[in-house]
PDB file of C-alpha atoms in Angstrom:
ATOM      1  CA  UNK A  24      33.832  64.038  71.917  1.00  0.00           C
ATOM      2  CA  UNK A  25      31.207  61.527  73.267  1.00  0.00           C
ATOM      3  CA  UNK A  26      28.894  64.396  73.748  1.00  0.00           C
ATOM      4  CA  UNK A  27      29.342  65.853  69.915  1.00  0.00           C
ATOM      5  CA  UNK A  28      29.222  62.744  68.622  1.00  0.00           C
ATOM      6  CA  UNK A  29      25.922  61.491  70.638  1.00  0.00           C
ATOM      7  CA  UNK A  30      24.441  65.057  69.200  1.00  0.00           C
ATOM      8  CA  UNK A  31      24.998  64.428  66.048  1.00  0.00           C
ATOM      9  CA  UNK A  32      23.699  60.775  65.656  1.00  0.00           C
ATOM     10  CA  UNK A  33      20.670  61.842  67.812  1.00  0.00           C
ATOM     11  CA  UNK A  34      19.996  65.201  65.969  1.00  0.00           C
ATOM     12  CA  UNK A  35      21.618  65.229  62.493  1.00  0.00           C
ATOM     13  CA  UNK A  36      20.839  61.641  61.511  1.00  0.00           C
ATOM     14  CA  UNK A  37      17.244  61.334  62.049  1.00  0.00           C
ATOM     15  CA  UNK A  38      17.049  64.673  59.403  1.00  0.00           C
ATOM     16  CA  UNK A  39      19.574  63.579  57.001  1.00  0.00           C
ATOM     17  CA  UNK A  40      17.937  59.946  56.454  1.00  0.00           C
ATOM     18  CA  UNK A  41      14.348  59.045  56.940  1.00  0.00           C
ATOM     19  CA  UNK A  42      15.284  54.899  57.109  1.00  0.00           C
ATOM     20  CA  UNK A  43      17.500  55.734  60.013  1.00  0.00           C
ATOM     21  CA  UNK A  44      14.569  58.237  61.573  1.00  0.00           C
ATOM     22  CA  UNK A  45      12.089  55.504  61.127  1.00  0.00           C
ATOM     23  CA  UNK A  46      14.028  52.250  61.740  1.00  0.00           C
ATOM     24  CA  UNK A  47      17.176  53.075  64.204  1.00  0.00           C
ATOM     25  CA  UNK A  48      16.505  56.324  66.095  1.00  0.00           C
ATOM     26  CA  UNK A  49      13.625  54.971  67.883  1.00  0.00           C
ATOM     27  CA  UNK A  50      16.178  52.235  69.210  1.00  0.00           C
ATOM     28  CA  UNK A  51      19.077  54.805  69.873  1.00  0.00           C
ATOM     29  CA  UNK A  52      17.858  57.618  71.257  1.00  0.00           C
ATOM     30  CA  UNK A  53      16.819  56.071  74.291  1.00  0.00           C
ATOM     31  CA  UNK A  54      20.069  54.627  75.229  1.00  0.00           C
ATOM     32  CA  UNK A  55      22.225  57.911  73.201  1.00  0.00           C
ATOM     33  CA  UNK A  56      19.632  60.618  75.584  1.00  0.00           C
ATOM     34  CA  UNK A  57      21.359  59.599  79.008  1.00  0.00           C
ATOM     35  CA  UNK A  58      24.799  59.206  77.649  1.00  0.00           C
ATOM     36  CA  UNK A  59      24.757  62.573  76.405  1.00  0.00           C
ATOM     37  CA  UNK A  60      23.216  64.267  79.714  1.00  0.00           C
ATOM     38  CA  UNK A  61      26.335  61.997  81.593  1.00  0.00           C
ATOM     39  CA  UNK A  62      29.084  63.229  78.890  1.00  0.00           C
ATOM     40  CA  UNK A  63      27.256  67.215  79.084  1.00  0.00           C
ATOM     41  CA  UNK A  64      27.525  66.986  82.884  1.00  0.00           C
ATOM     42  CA  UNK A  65      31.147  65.206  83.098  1.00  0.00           C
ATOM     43  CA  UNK A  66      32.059  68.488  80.851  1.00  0.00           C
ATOM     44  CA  UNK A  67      30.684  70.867  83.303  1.00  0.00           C
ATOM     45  CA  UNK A  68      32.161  68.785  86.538  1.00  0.00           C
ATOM     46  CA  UNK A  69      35.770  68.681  84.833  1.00  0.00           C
ATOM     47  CA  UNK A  70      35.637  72.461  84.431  1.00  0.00           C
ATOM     48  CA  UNK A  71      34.724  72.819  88.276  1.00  0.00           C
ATOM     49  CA  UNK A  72      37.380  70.146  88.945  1.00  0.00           C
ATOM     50  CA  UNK A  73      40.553  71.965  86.956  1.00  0.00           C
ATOM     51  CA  UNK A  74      39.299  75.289  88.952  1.00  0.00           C
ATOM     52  CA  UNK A  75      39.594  73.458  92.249  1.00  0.00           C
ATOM     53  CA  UNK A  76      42.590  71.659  91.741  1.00  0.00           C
ATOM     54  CA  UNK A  77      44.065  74.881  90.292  1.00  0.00           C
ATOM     55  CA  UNK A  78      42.849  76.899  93.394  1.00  0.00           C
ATOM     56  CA  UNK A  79      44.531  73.790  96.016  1.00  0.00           C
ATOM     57  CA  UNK A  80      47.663  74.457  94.382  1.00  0.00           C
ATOM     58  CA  UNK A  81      47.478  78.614  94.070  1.00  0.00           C
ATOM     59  CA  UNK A  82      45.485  79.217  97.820  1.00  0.00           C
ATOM     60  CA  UNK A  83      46.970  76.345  99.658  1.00  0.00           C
ATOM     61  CA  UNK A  84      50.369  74.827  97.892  1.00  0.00           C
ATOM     62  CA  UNK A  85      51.324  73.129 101.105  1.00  0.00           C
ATOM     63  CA  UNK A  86      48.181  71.320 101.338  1.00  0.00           C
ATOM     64  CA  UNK A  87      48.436  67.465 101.060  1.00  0.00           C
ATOM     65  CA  UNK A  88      45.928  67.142  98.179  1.00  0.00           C
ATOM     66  CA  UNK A  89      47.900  69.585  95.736  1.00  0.00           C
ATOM     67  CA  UNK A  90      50.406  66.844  95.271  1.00  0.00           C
ATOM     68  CA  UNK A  91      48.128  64.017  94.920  1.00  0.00           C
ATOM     69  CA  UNK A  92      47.133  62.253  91.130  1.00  0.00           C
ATOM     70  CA  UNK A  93      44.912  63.616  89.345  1.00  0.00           C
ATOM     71  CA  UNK A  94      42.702  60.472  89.735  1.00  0.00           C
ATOM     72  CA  UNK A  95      41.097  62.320  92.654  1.00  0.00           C
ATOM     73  CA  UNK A  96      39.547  64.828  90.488  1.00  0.00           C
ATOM     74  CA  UNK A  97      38.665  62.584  88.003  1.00  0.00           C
ATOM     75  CA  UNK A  98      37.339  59.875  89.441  1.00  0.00           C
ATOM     76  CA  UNK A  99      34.400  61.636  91.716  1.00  0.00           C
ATOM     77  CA  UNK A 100      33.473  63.833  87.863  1.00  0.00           C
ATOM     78  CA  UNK A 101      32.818  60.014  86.378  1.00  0.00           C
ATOM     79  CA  UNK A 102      31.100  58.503  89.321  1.00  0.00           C
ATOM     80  CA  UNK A 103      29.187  62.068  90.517  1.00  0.00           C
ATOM     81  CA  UNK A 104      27.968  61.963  86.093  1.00  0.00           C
ATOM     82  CA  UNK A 105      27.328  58.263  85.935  1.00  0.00           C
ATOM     83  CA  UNK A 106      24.857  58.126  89.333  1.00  0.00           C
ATOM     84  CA  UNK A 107      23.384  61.671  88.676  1.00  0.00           C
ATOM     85  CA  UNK A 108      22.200  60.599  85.644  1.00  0.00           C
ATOM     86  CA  UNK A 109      21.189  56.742  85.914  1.00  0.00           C
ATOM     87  CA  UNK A 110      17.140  57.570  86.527  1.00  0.00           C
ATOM     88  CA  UNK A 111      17.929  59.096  82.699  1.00  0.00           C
ATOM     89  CA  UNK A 112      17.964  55.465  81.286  1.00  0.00           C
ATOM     90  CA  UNK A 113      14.704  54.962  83.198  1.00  0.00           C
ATOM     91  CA  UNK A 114      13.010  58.130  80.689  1.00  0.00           C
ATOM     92  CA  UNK A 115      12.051  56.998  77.566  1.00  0.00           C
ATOM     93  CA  UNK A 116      11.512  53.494  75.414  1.00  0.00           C
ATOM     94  CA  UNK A 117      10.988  52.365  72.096  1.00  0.00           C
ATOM     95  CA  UNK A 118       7.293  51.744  71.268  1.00  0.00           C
ATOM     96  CA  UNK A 119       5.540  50.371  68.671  1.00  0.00           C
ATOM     97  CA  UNK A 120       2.315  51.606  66.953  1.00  0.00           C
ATOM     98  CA  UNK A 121       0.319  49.300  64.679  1.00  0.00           C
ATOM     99  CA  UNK A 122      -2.273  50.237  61.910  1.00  0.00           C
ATOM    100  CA  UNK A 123      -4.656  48.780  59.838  1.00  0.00           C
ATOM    101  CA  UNK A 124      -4.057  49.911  56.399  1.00  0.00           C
ATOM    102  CA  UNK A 125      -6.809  49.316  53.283  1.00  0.00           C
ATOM    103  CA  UNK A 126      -4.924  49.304  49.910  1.00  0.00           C
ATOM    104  CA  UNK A 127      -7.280  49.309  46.905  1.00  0.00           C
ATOM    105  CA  UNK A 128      -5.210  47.600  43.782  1.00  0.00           C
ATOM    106  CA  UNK A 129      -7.026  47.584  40.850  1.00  0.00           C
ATOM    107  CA  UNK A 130     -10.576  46.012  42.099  1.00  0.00           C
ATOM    108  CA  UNK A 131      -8.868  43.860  44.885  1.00  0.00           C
ATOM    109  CA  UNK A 132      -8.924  45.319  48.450  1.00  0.00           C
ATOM    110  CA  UNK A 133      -5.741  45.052  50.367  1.00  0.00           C
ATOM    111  CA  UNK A 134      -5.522  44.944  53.925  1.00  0.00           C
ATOM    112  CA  UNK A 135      -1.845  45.239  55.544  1.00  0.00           C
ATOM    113  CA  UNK A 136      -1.074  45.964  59.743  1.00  0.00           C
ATOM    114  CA  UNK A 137       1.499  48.672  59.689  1.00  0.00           C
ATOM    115  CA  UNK A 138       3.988  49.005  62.183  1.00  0.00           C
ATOM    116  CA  UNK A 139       6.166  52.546  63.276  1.00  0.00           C
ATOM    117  CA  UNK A 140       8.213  52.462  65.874  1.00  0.00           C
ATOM    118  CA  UNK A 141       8.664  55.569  68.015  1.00  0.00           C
ATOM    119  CA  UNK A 142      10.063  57.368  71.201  1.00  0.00           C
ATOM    120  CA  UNK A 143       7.667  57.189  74.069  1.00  0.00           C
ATOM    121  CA  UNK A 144       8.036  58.366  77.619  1.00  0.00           C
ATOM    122  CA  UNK A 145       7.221  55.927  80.689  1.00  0.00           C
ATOM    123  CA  UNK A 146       5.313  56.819  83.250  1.00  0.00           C
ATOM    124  CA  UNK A 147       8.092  58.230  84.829  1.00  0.00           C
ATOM    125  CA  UNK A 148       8.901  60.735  82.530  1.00  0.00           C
ATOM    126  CA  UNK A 149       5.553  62.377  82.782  1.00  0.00           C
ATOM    127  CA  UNK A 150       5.166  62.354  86.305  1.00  0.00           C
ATOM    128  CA  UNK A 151       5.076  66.373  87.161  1.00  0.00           C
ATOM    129  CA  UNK A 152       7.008  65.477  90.512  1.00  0.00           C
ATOM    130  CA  UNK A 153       9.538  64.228  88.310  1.00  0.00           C
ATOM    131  CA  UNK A 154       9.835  66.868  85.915  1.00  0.00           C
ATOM    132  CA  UNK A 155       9.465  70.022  88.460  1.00  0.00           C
ATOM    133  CA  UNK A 156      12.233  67.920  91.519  1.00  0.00           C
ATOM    134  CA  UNK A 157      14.702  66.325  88.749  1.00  0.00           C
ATOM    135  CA  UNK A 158      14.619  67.635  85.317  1.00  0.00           C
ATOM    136  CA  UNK A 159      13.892  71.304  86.105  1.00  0.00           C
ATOM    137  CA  UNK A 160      15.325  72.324  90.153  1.00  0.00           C
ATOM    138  CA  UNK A 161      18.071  69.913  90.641  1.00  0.00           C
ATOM    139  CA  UNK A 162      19.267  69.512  87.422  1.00  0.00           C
ATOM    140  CA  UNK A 163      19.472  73.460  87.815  1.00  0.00           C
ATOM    141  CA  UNK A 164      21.384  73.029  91.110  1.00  0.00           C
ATOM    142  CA  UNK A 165      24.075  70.261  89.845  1.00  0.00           C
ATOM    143  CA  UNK A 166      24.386  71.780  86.314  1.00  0.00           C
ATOM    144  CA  UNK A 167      24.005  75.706  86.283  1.00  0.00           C
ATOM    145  CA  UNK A 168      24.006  77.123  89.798  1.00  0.00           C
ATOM    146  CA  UNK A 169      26.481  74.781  91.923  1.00  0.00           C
ATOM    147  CA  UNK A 170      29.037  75.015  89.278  1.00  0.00           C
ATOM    148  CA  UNK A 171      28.788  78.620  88.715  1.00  0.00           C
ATOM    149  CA  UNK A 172      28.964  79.078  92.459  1.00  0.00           C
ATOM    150  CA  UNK A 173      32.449  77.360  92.709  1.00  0.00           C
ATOM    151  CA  UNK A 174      33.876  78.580  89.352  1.00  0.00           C
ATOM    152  CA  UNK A 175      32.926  82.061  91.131  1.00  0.00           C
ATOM    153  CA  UNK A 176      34.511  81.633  94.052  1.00  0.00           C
ATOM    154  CA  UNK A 177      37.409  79.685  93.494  1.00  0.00           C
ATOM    155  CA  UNK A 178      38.373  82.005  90.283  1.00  0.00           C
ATOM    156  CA  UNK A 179      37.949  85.110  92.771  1.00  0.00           C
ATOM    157  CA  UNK A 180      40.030  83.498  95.249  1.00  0.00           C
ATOM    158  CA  UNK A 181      43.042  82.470  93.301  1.00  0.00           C
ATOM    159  CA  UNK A 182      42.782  86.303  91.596  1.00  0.00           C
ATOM    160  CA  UNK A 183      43.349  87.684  95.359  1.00  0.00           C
ATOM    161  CA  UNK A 184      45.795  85.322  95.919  1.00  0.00           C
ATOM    162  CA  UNK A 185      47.654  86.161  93.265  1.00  0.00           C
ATOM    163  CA  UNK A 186      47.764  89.893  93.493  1.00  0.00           C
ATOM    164  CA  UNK A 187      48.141  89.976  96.560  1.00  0.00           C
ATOM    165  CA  UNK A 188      51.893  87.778  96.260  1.00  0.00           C
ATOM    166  CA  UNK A 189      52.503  89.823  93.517  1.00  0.00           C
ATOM    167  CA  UNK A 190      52.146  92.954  95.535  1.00  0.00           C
ATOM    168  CA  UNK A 191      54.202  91.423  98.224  1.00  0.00           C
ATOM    169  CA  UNK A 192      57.184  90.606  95.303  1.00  0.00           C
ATOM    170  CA  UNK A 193      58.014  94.300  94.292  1.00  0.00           C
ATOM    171  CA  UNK A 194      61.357  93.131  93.030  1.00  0.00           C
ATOM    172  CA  UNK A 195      60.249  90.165  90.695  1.00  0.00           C
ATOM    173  CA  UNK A 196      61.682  89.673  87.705  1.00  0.00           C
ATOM    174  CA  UNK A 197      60.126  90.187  83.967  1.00  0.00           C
ATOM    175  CA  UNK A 198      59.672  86.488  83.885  1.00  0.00           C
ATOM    176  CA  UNK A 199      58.241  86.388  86.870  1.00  0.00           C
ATOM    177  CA  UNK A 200      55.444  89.035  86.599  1.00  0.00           C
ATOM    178  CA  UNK A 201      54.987  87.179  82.926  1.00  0.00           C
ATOM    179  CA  UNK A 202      53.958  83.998  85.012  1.00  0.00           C
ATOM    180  CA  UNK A 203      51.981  86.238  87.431  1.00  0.00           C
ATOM    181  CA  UNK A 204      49.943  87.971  84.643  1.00  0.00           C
ATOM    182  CA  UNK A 205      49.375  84.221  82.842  1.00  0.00           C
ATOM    183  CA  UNK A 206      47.992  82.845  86.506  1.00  0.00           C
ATOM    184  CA  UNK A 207      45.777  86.176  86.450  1.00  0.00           C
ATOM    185  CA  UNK A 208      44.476  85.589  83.204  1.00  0.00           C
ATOM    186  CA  UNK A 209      43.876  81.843  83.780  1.00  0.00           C
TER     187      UNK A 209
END
């Protein structure tokens, strides 16, 4: 939700209405930028979270953690989304570009100082260190690879587990192998 709606003031807005393009975007987006990248990777991190507490209580349901709240999953996802993404505030700011405009009215000459306010990137931002070690390779590794890698292995892991019990349980009942086929298909 905070993702979609973050999207669609950053995105949609700026199209549908040039006051709020020229006036409030520039003021939003730097802010609205980071707390999208947080909500994007607290969606990615509750995925892997569900598939590990899932796999605790399919591999191992004698294990100490598989009884445990549900605080301990979701608790690491905020604080691992909020810290990954904090040098994401540190991106972009609002800047302001002022002109010299000559209006000719009539036979009297008109000069105004514009103003448009705009995204800019700090220093930061367009350091190629920066861009190559966070935005590109480790944003790879928290948000594509490591995720994948778990979701991978846990998934494959609770599959064996649960054909293999199910191979073990000839004489199950219909209900039974109904519950066994949902866990296979989850």
């Amino acid at each position: 939700t905070i993702f979609v709606l973050s999207a669609t003031i950053s995105f949609s807005l700026p199209v549908i209405s040039q006051q709020w393009k020229a006036f409030v975007h520039p003021f939003l987006y730097p802010w609205l930028g980071p707390i999208m990248q947080i909500s994007l990777n607290g969606s990615i991190w509750s995925t892997v979270s569900v598939a590990v507490e899932r796999f605790i209580s399919v591999v191992h349901p004698r294990f100490w953690i598989s009884s445990v709240s549900s605080v301990l999953y979701i608790l690491p996802t905020i604080l691992l989304s909020i810290i990954w993404n904090i040098p994401r505030f540190n991106e972009l700011f609002t800047c302001i570009k002022r002109g010299n405009v000559t209006l000719k009215a009539s036979q009297v000459l008109i000069n105004s100082t514009t103003e448009q306010y705009s995204i800019c990137p700090t220093p930061m931002r367009t350091d190629p260190r920066y861009i190559r070690d966070y935005i590109l390779l480790a944003n790879f590794i928290m948000m594509a690879f490591l995720p994948f890698l778990i979701l991978t292995v846990t998934n494959t892991l609770i599959y064996r587990t649960v054909t293999s019990i199910s191979k073990l349980n000839k004489k199950t009942t219909s209900r039974q192998k109904r519950d066994q086929s949902i866990a296979m298909i989850l």
